[in-house]
Amino acid sequence: MLVSCSICGKRDATVIAVIEGVSLEVCDECAKLGRVSKRIAEKKVVKKTKPVPLRREVEESIVLDFAGKIKSVREKNGMTQEDFAKTLNEKLSVMKHVENGNLVPSLKLARKIEDKFGIQLIEEQGEVGGGGASFGASEKATLGDLIEIKRRKK
Ligand SMILES: [Zn+2]
């Protein structure tokens, strides 16, 4: 439903302008004849924003013994670290650090390992320390942050 310009009738009216004392729905061009009083709410291009998933109430975190679990599932599958890294499309160096426990895998990586090898690496935690103020933005936490948190728990 488009309103066409009251003056030229050629273009869609985009603003309400006061022209010679009369409020008219006009296009941008014709609006120059008077004073724009307000923009007409855009009806046509309603940007579709992605539905924002409801924020999870629970924090997801990597289990503390991820390194052991990953190593054992890899060995159970008779894979070398290299095979394992390849299967997961990860860098060998990353997987080495993960197995050594030096690097906490990202949730994405952990999920990938869970899916492929059927082990549990992610645990859901309730409220972290009263609202989880220190760890509220878990989605944005970097690996560094996660490692920090892990160290603190020790
Ligand atoms: Zn016009």
mmCIF file of C-alpha atoms and ligand atoms in Angstrom:
data_model
loop_
_atom_site.group_PDB
_atom_site.id
_atom_site.type_symbol
_atom_site.label_atom_id
_atom_site.label_comp_id
_atom_site.label_asym_id
_atom_site.label_seq_id
_atom_site.Cartn_x
_atom_site.Cartn_y
_atom_site.Cartn_z
ATOM 1 C CA MET A 1 0.000 0.000 0.000
ATOM 2 C CA LEU A 2 1.890 2.977 -1.252
ATOM 3 C CA VAL A 3 0.710 6.504 -1.061
ATOM 4 C CA SER A 4 1.720 8.516 -4.053
ATOM 5 C CA CYS A 5 2.912 12.049 -3.825
ATOM 6 C CA SER A 6 0.073 14.543 -3.525
ATOM 7 C CA ILE A 7 1.862 17.017 -5.715
ATOM 8 C CA CYS A 8 3.529 15.228 -8.564
ATOM 9 C CA GLY A 9 1.749 11.923 -8.205
ATOM 10 C CA LYS A 10 4.707 10.240 -9.824
ATOM 11 C CA ARG A 11 6.693 9.114 -6.894
ATOM 12 C CA ASP A 12 5.778 7.512 -3.631
ATOM 13 C CA ALA A 13 5.155 9.887 -0.812
ATOM 14 C CA THR A 14 7.915 9.574 1.689
ATOM 15 C CA VAL A 15 7.331 12.553 3.926
ATOM 16 C CA ILE A 16 4.613 14.748 5.231
ATOM 17 C CA ALA A 17 5.507 18.285 4.377
ATOM 18 C CA VAL A 18 3.792 21.514 5.152
ATOM 19 C CA ILE A 19 3.548 23.316 1.875
ATOM 20 C CA GLU A 20 1.882 26.690 1.883
ATOM 21 C CA GLY A 21 0.276 25.895 5.167
ATOM 22 C CA VAL A 22 -1.107 22.556 4.112
ATOM 23 C CA SER A 23 0.132 19.224 5.313
ATOM 24 C CA LEU A 24 0.625 16.976 2.355
ATOM 25 C CA GLU A 25 2.032 13.556 1.783
ATOM 26 C CA VAL A 26 4.686 14.163 -0.762
ATOM 27 C CA CYS A 27 7.842 12.708 -2.217
ATOM 28 C CA ASP A 28 11.282 13.899 -1.258
ATOM 29 C CA GLU A 29 11.518 16.090 -4.315
ATOM 30 C CA CYS A 30 8.276 17.908 -3.781
ATOM 31 C CA ALA A 31 8.979 18.213 -0.088
ATOM 32 C CA LYS A 32 11.581 20.782 -1.036
ATOM 33 C CA LEU A 33 8.725 23.120 -1.846
ATOM 34 C CA GLY A 34 7.790 23.264 1.777
ATOM 35 C CA ARG A 35 8.910 22.194 5.179
ATOM 36 C CA VAL A 36 9.115 18.549 6.081
ATOM 37 C CA SER A 37 7.106 17.886 9.170
ATOM 38 C CA LYS A 38 7.730 14.205 9.451
ATOM 39 C CA ARG A 39 8.770 11.126 7.624
ATOM 40 C CA ILE A 40 6.125 8.694 6.713
ATOM 41 C CA ALA A 41 6.846 5.437 8.412
ATOM 42 C CA GLU A 42 8.332 3.135 5.881
ATOM 43 C CA LYS A 43 5.918 0.466 4.962
ATOM 44 C CA LYS A 44 7.674 -1.283 2.194
ATOM 45 C CA VAL A 45 11.146 -2.106 3.343
ATOM 46 C CA VAL A 46 10.723 -3.696 6.673
ATOM 47 C CA LYS A 47 14.094 -5.115 7.287
ATOM 48 C CA LYS A 48 13.757 -8.639 8.360
ATOM 49 C CA THR A 49 15.884 -9.034 11.352
ATOM 50 C CA LYS A 50 16.815 -12.498 12.274
ATOM 51 C CA PRO A 51 14.722 -13.741 15.097
ATOM 52 C CA VAL A 52 16.845 -13.506 18.154
ATOM 53 C CA PRO A 53 16.780 -16.808 19.934
ATOM 54 C CA LEU A 54 15.714 -16.496 23.489
ATOM 55 C CA ARG A 55 18.736 -16.173 25.586
ATOM 56 C CA ARG A 56 19.479 -19.373 27.327
ATOM 57 C CA GLU A 57 19.003 -19.288 31.003
ATOM 58 C CA VAL A 58 21.780 -21.720 31.493
ATOM 59 C CA GLU A 59 25.407 -21.239 30.811
ATOM 60 C CA GLU A 60 27.059 -23.857 28.746
ATOM 61 C CA SER A 61 30.569 -24.701 29.565
ATOM 62 C CA ILE A 62 33.158 -27.196 28.638
ATOM 63 C CA VAL A 63 33.589 -30.033 31.076
ATOM 64 C CA LEU A 64 36.718 -29.764 33.153
ATOM 65 C CA ASP A 65 38.143 -33.079 32.047
ATOM 66 C CA PHE A 66 37.695 -32.342 28.361
ATOM 67 C CA ALA A 67 41.330 -33.127 27.610
ATOM 68 C CA GLY A 68 41.143 -36.645 28.984
ATOM 69 C CA LYS A 69 37.817 -37.319 27.356
ATOM 70 C CA ILE A 70 39.007 -36.166 23.976
ATOM 71 C CA LYS A 71 42.210 -38.101 24.207
ATOM 72 C CA SER A 72 40.509 -41.295 25.226
ATOM 73 C CA VAL A 73 37.838 -41.101 22.559
ATOM 74 C CA ARG A 74 40.497 -40.448 19.973
ATOM 75 C CA GLU A 75 42.523 -43.427 21.109
ATOM 76 C CA LYS A 76 39.436 -45.567 21.267
ATOM 77 C CA ASN A 77 38.887 -44.758 17.615
ATOM 78 C CA GLY A 78 42.481 -45.631 16.836
ATOM 79 C CA MET A 79 43.191 -42.203 15.502
ATOM 80 C CA THR A 80 46.322 -40.149 15.617
ATOM 81 C CA GLN A 81 46.063 -36.560 16.701
ATOM 82 C CA GLU A 82 46.497 -35.668 13.090
ATOM 83 C CA ASP A 83 43.616 -37.872 11.952
ATOM 84 C CA PHE A 84 41.528 -36.480 14.698
ATOM 85 C CA ALA A 85 42.278 -32.895 13.784
ATOM 86 C CA LYS A 86 41.529 -33.626 10.146
ATOM 87 C CA THR A 87 38.238 -35.269 10.926
ATOM 88 C CA LEU A 88 37.244 -32.210 12.852
ATOM 89 C CA ASN A 89 38.652 -29.827 10.330
ATOM 90 C CA GLU A 90 40.804 -28.265 12.969
ATOM 91 C CA LYS A 91 44.456 -27.459 13.123
ATOM 92 C CA LEU A 92 46.609 -30.172 14.567
ATOM 93 C CA SER A 93 48.230 -27.626 16.846
ATOM 94 C CA VAL A 94 44.861 -26.667 18.225
ATOM 95 C CA MET A 95 43.932 -30.243 18.941
ATOM 96 C CA LYS A 96 47.287 -30.878 20.574
ATOM 97 C CA HIS A 97 46.775 -27.996 22.936
ATOM 98 C CA VAL A 98 43.265 -29.150 23.639
ATOM 99 C CA GLU A 99 44.435 -32.644 24.485
ATOM 100 C CA ASN A 100 47.128 -31.261 26.721
ATOM 101 C CA GLY A 101 44.508 -29.269 28.495
ATOM 102 C CA ASN A 102 46.245 -26.053 27.557
ATOM 103 C CA LEU A 103 43.403 -24.873 25.423
ATOM 104 C CA VAL A 104 39.742 -25.080 26.224
ATOM 105 C CA PRO A 105 37.890 -25.937 23.038
ATOM 106 C CA SER A 106 35.260 -23.514 21.877
ATOM 107 C CA LEU A 107 31.678 -24.607 22.328
ATOM 108 C CA LYS A 108 31.492 -24.990 18.594
ATOM 109 C CA LEU A 109 34.437 -27.326 18.477
ATOM 110 C CA ALA A 110 33.235 -29.200 21.517
ATOM 111 C CA ARG A 111 29.859 -29.678 19.896
ATOM 112 C CA LYS A 112 31.514 -30.983 16.790
ATOM 113 C CA ILE A 113 33.443 -33.531 18.799
ATOM 114 C CA GLU A 114 30.318 -34.468 20.717
ATOM 115 C CA ASP A 115 28.432 -35.044 17.489
ATOM 116 C CA LYS A 116 31.112 -37.049 15.786
ATOM 117 C CA PHE A 117 32.273 -39.125 18.664
ATOM 118 C CA GLY A 118 29.299 -39.288 20.936
ATOM 119 C CA ILE A 119 30.938 -38.006 24.065
ATOM 120 C CA GLN A 120 29.810 -35.249 26.322
ATOM 121 C CA LEU A 121 32.010 -32.213 26.505
ATOM 122 C CA ILE A 122 29.533 -29.503 27.248
ATOM 123 C CA GLU A 123 27.685 -29.212 30.460
ATOM 124 C CA GLU A 124 24.967 -26.835 31.279
ATOM 125 C CA GLN A 125 25.344 -24.933 34.420
ATOM 126 C CA GLY A 126 22.700 -23.046 36.237
ATOM 127 C CA GLU A 127 23.357 -19.574 37.411
ATOM 128 C CA VAL A 128 27.044 -19.001 37.669
ATOM 129 C CA GLY A 129 27.958 -17.330 40.916
ATOM 130 C CA GLY A 130 24.799 -15.339 41.465
ATOM 131 C CA GLY A 131 23.877 -14.210 38.029
ATOM 132 C CA GLY A 132 27.206 -14.908 36.497
ATOM 133 C CA ALA A 133 28.262 -11.315 36.418
ATOM 134 C CA SER A 134 31.833 -12.218 35.788
ATOM 135 C CA PHE A 135 30.953 -14.652 33.083
ATOM 136 C CA GLY A 136 27.756 -13.168 31.804
ATOM 137 C CA ALA A 137 28.855 -12.747 28.244
ATOM 138 C CA SER A 138 29.831 -16.329 27.898
ATOM 139 C CA GLU A 139 29.125 -16.384 24.204
ATOM 140 C CA LYS A 140 31.704 -13.764 23.728
ATOM 141 C CA ALA A 141 34.199 -15.192 26.105
ATOM 142 C CA THR A 142 37.445 -15.860 24.391
ATOM 143 C CA LEU A 143 39.444 -18.965 24.861
ATOM 144 C CA GLY A 144 41.700 -16.914 27.059
ATOM 145 C CA ASP A 145 38.800 -16.034 29.304
ATOM 146 C CA LEU A 146 37.770 -19.622 29.549
ATOM 147 C CA ILE A 147 41.234 -20.676 30.492
ATOM 148 C CA GLU A 148 41.310 -17.982 33.134
ATOM 149 C CA ILE A 149 38.070 -19.232 34.561
ATOM 150 C CA LYS A 150 39.302 -22.753 34.574
ATOM 151 C CA ARG A 151 42.435 -21.771 36.423
ATOM 152 C CA ARG A 152 40.489 -19.890 39.004
ATOM 153 C CA LYS A 153 38.418 -22.911 39.759
ATOM 154 C CA LYS A 154 41.465 -24.983 40.592
HETATM 155 ZN ZN ZN B 1 6.243 14.618 -5.755
#
